[in-house]
Tab-separated table of N, CA and C in Angstrom:
chain	number	residue	atom	x	y	z
A	1	MET	N	-8.603	52.473	-160.334
A	1	MET	CA	-8.712	51.584	-159.311
A	1	MET	C	-8.960	52.116	-158.468
A	2	VAL	N	-9.801	51.814	-157.348
A	2	VAL	CA	-10.246	52.546	-156.168
A	2	VAL	C	-9.061	51.821	-155.001
A	3	ARG	N	-8.550	52.937	-154.248
A	3	ARG	CA	-7.838	52.474	-153.506
A	3	ARG	C	-8.488	52.245	-152.324
A	4	PRO	N	-7.787	50.834	-151.421
A	4	PRO	CA	-8.207	50.272	-150.416
A	4	PRO	C	-8.179	51.209	-149.178
A	5	PRO	N	-9.129	51.300	-148.176
A	5	PRO	CA	-8.652	51.993	-147.113
A	5	PRO	C	-7.514	51.569	-146.156
A	6	ALA	N	-6.908	52.718	-145.441
A	6	ALA	CA	-5.587	52.044	-145.029
A	6	ALA	C	-5.830	51.223	-143.678
A	7	LEU	N	-4.845	50.353	-143.632
A	7	LEU	CA	-4.999	49.246	-142.704
A	7	LEU	C	-4.561	50.263	-141.351
A	8	PRO	N	-4.880	49.761	-140.077
A	8	PRO	CA	-4.788	50.440	-138.778
A	8	PRO	C	-3.177	49.930	-138.440
A	9	PRO	N	-2.420	50.818	-137.532
A	9	PRO	CA	-0.860	50.088	-137.392
A	9	PRO	C	-0.852	48.774	-136.744
A	10	GLU	N	-1.852	48.557	-135.781
A	10	GLU	CA	-2.032	47.276	-135.226
A	10	GLU	C	-2.092	45.975	-136.120
A	11	GLU	N	-2.669	46.283	-137.024
A	11	GLU	CA	-2.911	45.057	-138.093
A	11	GLU	C	-1.526	45.168	-139.213
A	12	LYS	N	-0.954	46.079	-139.095
A	12	LYS	CA	0.504	46.084	-140.173
A	12	LYS	C	1.261	45.808	-138.954
A	13	VAL	N	1.288	45.799	-137.921
A	13	VAL	CA	2.200	44.790	-136.802
A	13	VAL	C	1.889	43.658	-137.034
A	14	ARG	N	0.842	42.997	-136.894
A	14	ARG	CA	0.261	41.851	-136.649
A	14	ARG	C	0.755	40.975	-138.275
A	15	ILE	N	0.690	41.480	-139.408
A	15	ILE	CA	1.041	41.121	-140.466
A	15	ILE	C	2.714	40.962	-140.577
A	16	VAL	N	3.422	41.845	-139.894
A	16	VAL	CA	5.008	41.960	-140.450
A	16	VAL	C	5.376	40.781	-139.066
A	17	LEU	N	4.830	40.852	-138.644
A	17	LEU	CA	5.074	39.758	-137.100
A	17	LEU	C	4.822	38.157	-137.901
A	18	SER	N	3.634	38.209	-138.306
A	18	SER	CA	3.443	36.575	-138.973
A	18	SER	C	4.203	36.559	-140.093
A	19	ILE	N	4.688	37.526	-140.711
A	19	ILE	CA	5.819	37.086	-141.982
A	19	ILE	C	6.972	36.616	-141.382
A	20	LEU	N	7.814	37.662	-140.360
A	20	LEU	CA	8.641	37.296	-139.782
A	20	LEU	C	8.685	35.992	-138.857
A	21	ALA	N	7.505	35.525	-138.459
A	21	ALA	CA	7.407	34.272	-137.877
A	21	ALA	C	7.705	33.203	-138.991
A	22	GLY	N	7.313	32.898	-139.936
A	22	GLY	CA	7.395	32.366	-140.937
A	22	GLY	C	5.818	31.499	-141.252
A	23	GLU	N	4.918	32.223	-140.413
A	23	GLU	CA	3.529	31.965	-140.455
A	23	GLU	C	2.898	32.056	-141.893
A	24	MET	N	3.676	32.829	-142.657
A	24	MET	CA	2.947	33.419	-143.970
A	24	MET	C	3.783	34.200	-144.997
A	25	THR	N	3.891	34.010	-146.221
A	25	THR	CA	5.037	34.794	-146.971
A	25	THR	C	4.390	36.265	-147.391
A	26	VAL	N	5.230	36.866	-147.806
A	26	VAL	CA	4.738	38.134	-148.146
A	26	VAL	C	3.304	37.985	-149.176
A	27	ALA	N	3.843	37.301	-150.150
A	27	ALA	CA	2.757	37.451	-151.305
A	27	ALA	C	1.427	36.746	-150.280
A	28	GLU	N	1.312	35.909	-149.408
A	28	GLU	CA	0.069	35.197	-149.242
A	28	GLU	C	-0.471	36.693	-147.970
A	29	ALA	N	0.553	37.265	-147.391
A	29	ALA	CA	0.061	38.166	-146.683
A	29	ALA	C	-0.799	39.530	-147.664
A	30	ALA	N	0.072	39.772	-148.522
A	30	ALA	CA	-0.461	40.679	-149.370
A	30	ALA	C	-1.914	40.515	-149.926
A	31	ARG	N	-2.284	39.258	-150.535
A	31	ARG	CA	-3.453	38.664	-150.736
A	31	ARG	C	-4.503	38.811	-149.429
A	32	ARG	N	-4.319	38.361	-148.496
A	32	ARG	CA	-5.031	38.516	-147.444
A	32	ARG	C	-5.519	39.867	-147.320
A	33	ALA	N	-4.421	40.471	-146.805
A	33	ALA	CA	-4.565	42.219	-146.646
A	33	ALA	C	-5.249	42.931	-147.838
A	34	LYS	N	-5.219	42.679	-149.063
A	34	LYS	CA	-5.668	42.948	-149.874
A	34	LYS	C	-4.620	44.505	-150.278
A	35	VAL	N	-3.688	44.273	-150.320
A	35	VAL	CA	-2.474	45.542	-150.640
A	35	VAL	C	-1.406	44.815	-151.767
A	36	SER	N	-0.275	45.493	-151.975
A	36	SER	CA	0.738	45.335	-152.514
A	36	SER	C	1.533	44.265	-151.866
A	37	GLU	N	2.378	43.283	-152.390
A	37	GLU	CA	3.526	42.913	-152.054
A	37	GLU	C	4.360	44.196	-151.354
A	38	GLN	N	4.573	45.176	-152.472
A	38	GLN	CA	5.701	46.224	-151.932
A	38	GLN	C	4.901	47.226	-150.556
A	39	SER	N	4.028	47.085	-150.518
A	39	SER	CA	3.585	47.712	-149.363
A	39	SER	C	3.890	46.798	-148.069
A	40	ILE	N	3.723	45.716	-148.337
A	40	ILE	CA	4.263	44.730	-147.123
A	40	ILE	C	5.439	44.703	-146.965
A	41	GLY	N	6.393	45.084	-147.953
A	41	GLY	CA	7.722	44.987	-147.751
A	41	GLY	C	8.102	46.336	-147.304
A	42	THR	N	7.519	47.287	-147.368
A	42	THR	CA	7.617	48.653	-146.856
A	42	THR	C	7.257	48.831	-145.478
A	43	TRP	N	6.273	48.034	-144.990
A	43	TRP	CA	6.178	47.800	-143.550
A	43	TRP	C	7.007	47.186	-142.758
A	44	LYS	N	7.533	46.462	-143.799
A	44	LYS	CA	8.413	45.312	-142.776
A	44	LYS	C	9.801	46.265	-142.877
A	45	ARG	N	10.204	46.808	-143.757
A	45	ARG	CA	11.493	47.585	-143.730
A	45	ARG	C	11.129	48.852	-142.251
A	46	GLN	N	10.155	49.615	-142.286
A	46	GLN	CA	9.856	50.542	-141.444
A	46	GLN	C	9.869	49.640	-139.996
A	47	PHE	N	9.128	48.423	-139.879
A	47	PHE	CA	9.217	48.003	-138.658
A	47	PHE	C	10.682	47.534	-138.029
A	48	LEU	N	11.374	46.685	-139.242
A	48	LEU	CA	12.654	46.528	-138.393
A	48	LEU	C	13.839	47.911	-138.383
A	49	GLY	N	13.250	48.895	-139.000
A	49	GLY	CA	14.261	50.004	-138.497
A	49	GLY	C	13.963	50.898	-137.237
A	50	ALA	N	12.599	50.690	-136.965
A	50	ALA	CA	12.315	51.542	-135.857
A	50	ALA	C	13.009	50.736	-134.776
A	51	GLY	N	12.615	49.213	-135.031
A	51	GLY	CA	13.324	48.463	-133.627
A	51	GLY	C	14.736	48.242	-133.782
A	52	ARG	N	15.559	48.471	-134.899
A	52	ARG	CA	16.939	48.925	-134.771
A	52	ARG	C	17.525	50.052	-134.074
A	53	ALA	N	16.583	51.170	-134.422
A	53	ALA	CA	16.630	52.353	-133.679
A	53	ALA	C	16.664	52.358	-132.173
A	54	GLY	N	15.328	51.796	-131.874
A	54	GLY	CA	14.969	51.369	-130.759
A	54	GLY	C	16.265	50.770	-129.596
A	55	LEU	N	16.800	49.851	-130.308
A	55	LEU	CA	17.818	48.880	-129.609
A	55	LEU	C	18.987	49.445	-129.792
A	56	ALA	N	19.245	50.461	-130.558
A	56	ALA	CA	20.606	51.492	-130.648
A	56	ALA	C	20.543	52.495	-129.336
A	57	GLY	N	19.417	52.578	-129.141
A	57	GLY	CA	19.352	53.508	-127.677
A	57	GLY	C	19.029	55.056	-128.196
A	58	LYS	N	18.440	55.059	-129.404
A	58	LYS	CA	18.678	56.525	-130.101
A	58	LYS	C	17.378	57.127	-129.137
A	59	SER	N	17.199	57.881	-128.323
A	59	SER	CA	16.137	58.415	-127.763
A	59	SER	C	15.718	59.834	-128.067
A	60	GLY	N	16.631	60.265	-129.380
A	60	GLY	CA	16.357	61.771	-129.742
A	60	GLY	C	15.180	62.001	-130.086
A	61	PRO	N	14.603	63.288	-130.830
A	61	PRO	CA	13.716	63.352	-131.145
A	61	PRO	C	14.007	63.045	-132.940
A	62	SER	N	12.883	62.634	-133.400
A	62	SER	CA	12.969	62.031	-134.771
A	62	SER	C	13.115	63.351	-135.690
A	63	THR	N	13.669	62.764	-136.750
A	63	THR	CA	13.597	64.000	-138.024
A	63	THR	C	12.414	64.967	-138.073
A	64	ARG	N	11.277	64.021	-137.955
A	64	ARG	CA	10.150	64.795	-138.163
A	64	ARG	C	9.950	65.759	-137.052
A	65	GLU	N	10.159	65.340	-135.856
A	65	GLU	CA	9.972	66.122	-134.826
A	65	GLU	C	11.013	67.473	-135.027
A	66	GLN	N	12.342	66.965	-135.152
A	66	GLN	CA	13.411	67.990	-135.496
A	66	GLN	C	12.701	69.233	-136.452
A	67	GLN	N	12.280	68.865	-137.689
A	67	GLN	CA	11.650	69.774	-138.457
A	67	GLN	C	10.830	70.573	-137.903
A	68	LEU	N	9.565	70.108	-137.392
A	68	LEU	CA	8.289	70.879	-136.719
A	68	LEU	C	8.836	71.715	-135.604
A	69	GLY	N	10.057	71.293	-134.791
A	69	GLY	CA	10.489	72.228	-133.925
A	69	GLY	C	11.119	73.205	-134.490
A	70	ALA	N	11.781	73.330	-135.560
A	70	ALA	CA	12.492	74.349	-136.362
A	70	ALA	C	11.005	75.301	-136.867
A	71	GLN	N	10.146	74.533	-137.526
A	71	GLN	CA	9.211	75.352	-138.101
A	71	GLN	C	8.064	76.153	-136.747
A	72	VAL	N	8.147	75.610	-135.551
A	72	VAL	CA	7.283	76.514	-134.716
A	72	VAL	C	8.614	77.621	-134.226
A	73	ALA	N	9.833	77.343	-134.249
A	73	ALA	CA	10.868	78.277	-133.995
A	73	ALA	C	10.882	79.369	-134.771
A	74	ASP	N	10.686	78.934	-136.273
A	74	ASP	CA	10.544	80.349	-137.237
A	74	ASP	C	9.101	80.846	-137.426
A	75	LEU	N	7.816	80.051	-136.656
A	75	LEU	CA	6.408	80.843	-136.664
A	75	LEU	C	6.626	81.863	-135.696
A	76	THR	N	7.408	81.187	-134.375
A	76	THR	CA	7.133	82.284	-133.218
A	76	THR	C	8.209	83.468	-133.430
A	77	GLN	N	9.143	83.363	-134.319
A	77	GLN	CA	9.885	84.269	-134.540
A	77	GLN	C	8.984	85.616	-135.469
A	78	ALA	N	8.666	85.131	-136.292
A	78	ALA	CA	7.586	85.932	-137.610
A	78	ALA	C	6.748	86.610	-136.265
A	79	LEU	N	5.929	85.668	-135.735
A	79	LEU	CA	4.929	86.356	-134.990
A	79	LEU	C	5.129	87.742	-133.793
A	80	GLY	N	6.566	87.280	-133.157
A	80	GLY	CA	7.133	88.418	-132.656
A	80	GLY	C	7.406	89.876	-133.622
A	81	GLU	N	7.730	88.952	-134.692
A	81	GLU	CA	8.204	90.452	-135.405
A	81	GLU	C	6.971	91.446	-135.955
A	82	ALA	N	6.072	90.381	-136.253
A	82	ALA	CA	4.343	91.192	-136.911
A	82	ALA	C	3.787	91.779	-135.789
A	83	ALA	N	4.236	91.467	-134.463
A	83	ALA	CA	3.690	91.936	-133.172
A	83	ALA	C	4.625	93.168	-133.136
A	84	VAL	N	5.839	93.515	-133.450
A	84	VAL	CA	6.756	94.683	-133.350
A	84	VAL	C	5.910	95.552	-134.035
A	85	GLU	N	5.632	94.954	-135.792
A	85	GLU	CA	5.633	96.064	-136.536
A	85	GLU	C	4.500	96.611	-136.452
A	86	LEU	N	3.346	95.856	-135.635
A	86	LEU	CA	2.262	96.213	-135.454
A	86	LEU	C	2.016	97.549	-134.689
A	87	ARG	N	2.818	97.259	-133.577
A	87	ARG	CA	2.832	98.373	-132.521
A	87	ARG	C	3.494	99.404	-133.064
A	88	VAL	N	4.448	99.639	-133.687
A	88	VAL	CA	5.211	100.784	-134.514
A	88	VAL	C	4.119	101.315	-135.385
A	89	TRP	N	3.557	100.492	-136.152
A	89	TRP	CA	2.238	100.735	-137.256
A	89	TRP	C	1.120	101.621	-135.807
A	90	LYS	N	0.818	101.253	-135.325
A	90	LYS	CA	-0.405	101.959	-134.408
A	90	LYS	C	0.455	103.040	-133.865
A	91	LYS	N	1.536	103.120	-133.442
A	91	LYS	CA	1.992	104.657	-132.950
A	91	LYS	C	2.354	105.388	-134.061
A	92	SER	N	2.514	104.962	-135.240
A	92	SER	CA	2.812	105.999	-135.914
A	92	SER	C	1.468	106.652	-136.531
A	93	ALA	N	0.117	105.668	-136.327
A	93	ALA	CA	-1.115	106.151	-137.084
A	93	ALA	C	-1.711	107.054	-135.915
A	94	GLU	N	-1.258	106.674	-134.828
A	94	GLU	CA	-1.734	107.944	-133.230
A	94	GLU	C	-1.420	109.188	-133.674
A	95	GLY	N	-0.098	109.119	-134.004
A	95	GLY	CA	0.732	110.412	-134.320
A	95	GLY	C	0.172	111.385	-135.403
A	96	ARG	N	-0.301	110.563	-136.433
A	96	ARG	CA	-0.902	111.136	-137.796
A	96	ARG	C	-2.244	111.770	-137.401
A	97	LEU	N	-3.303	110.977	-136.654
A	97	LEU	CA	-4.523	111.457	-136.205
A	97	LEU	C	-4.314	112.248	-135.174
A	98	GLY	N	-3.442	112.568	-134.234
A	98	GLY	CA	-3.609	113.515	-133.264
A	98	GLY	C	-4.128	112.520	-131.942
A	99	PRO	N	-4.218	113.477	-131.334
A	99	PRO	CA	-5.059	112.629	-129.769
A	99	PRO	C	-6.003	112.040	-130.067
A	100	SER	N	-6.600	111.146	-129.582
A	100	SER	CA	-7.671	110.056	-129.369
A	100	SER	C	-9.015	110.914	-128.677
A	101	ARG	N	-9.961	110.681	-128.987
A	101	ARG	CA	-10.959	111.548	-128.200
A	101	ARG	C	-11.350	111.241	-126.803
A	102	THR	N	-11.320	109.628	-126.560
A	102	THR	CA	-11.067	109.248	-125.425
A	102	THR	C	-9.843	109.800	-124.405
A	103	SER	N	-8.966	110.616	-124.982
A	103	SER	CA	-7.623	110.915	-123.933
A	103	SER	C	-8.070	112.275	-123.624
A	104	ARG	N	-9.062	112.999	-124.116
A	104	ARG	CA	-9.534	114.438	-123.954
A	104	ARG	C	-10.192	114.522	-122.635
């Protein structure tokens, strides 16, 4: 079965708000949007969860942002270590090859 293209977030919000307002049922919304009722339920849970977090005053970084921040820190450290190793390798290579022709 071919998967239908993903709906834009604005359309998902419109659908969820219509359901919450009682304008249509989950089954009706799923038929119109050509998605499963489970998808509609997931969108509704995500929408309400995000709203709950907003009202609770949670303004810190999301879990995903924290994960990405940690990954950036790890990669920055690895890059620094690689730069030091490269510098040491170049210095040791210069000692083995003798003075370069340009330094004479």
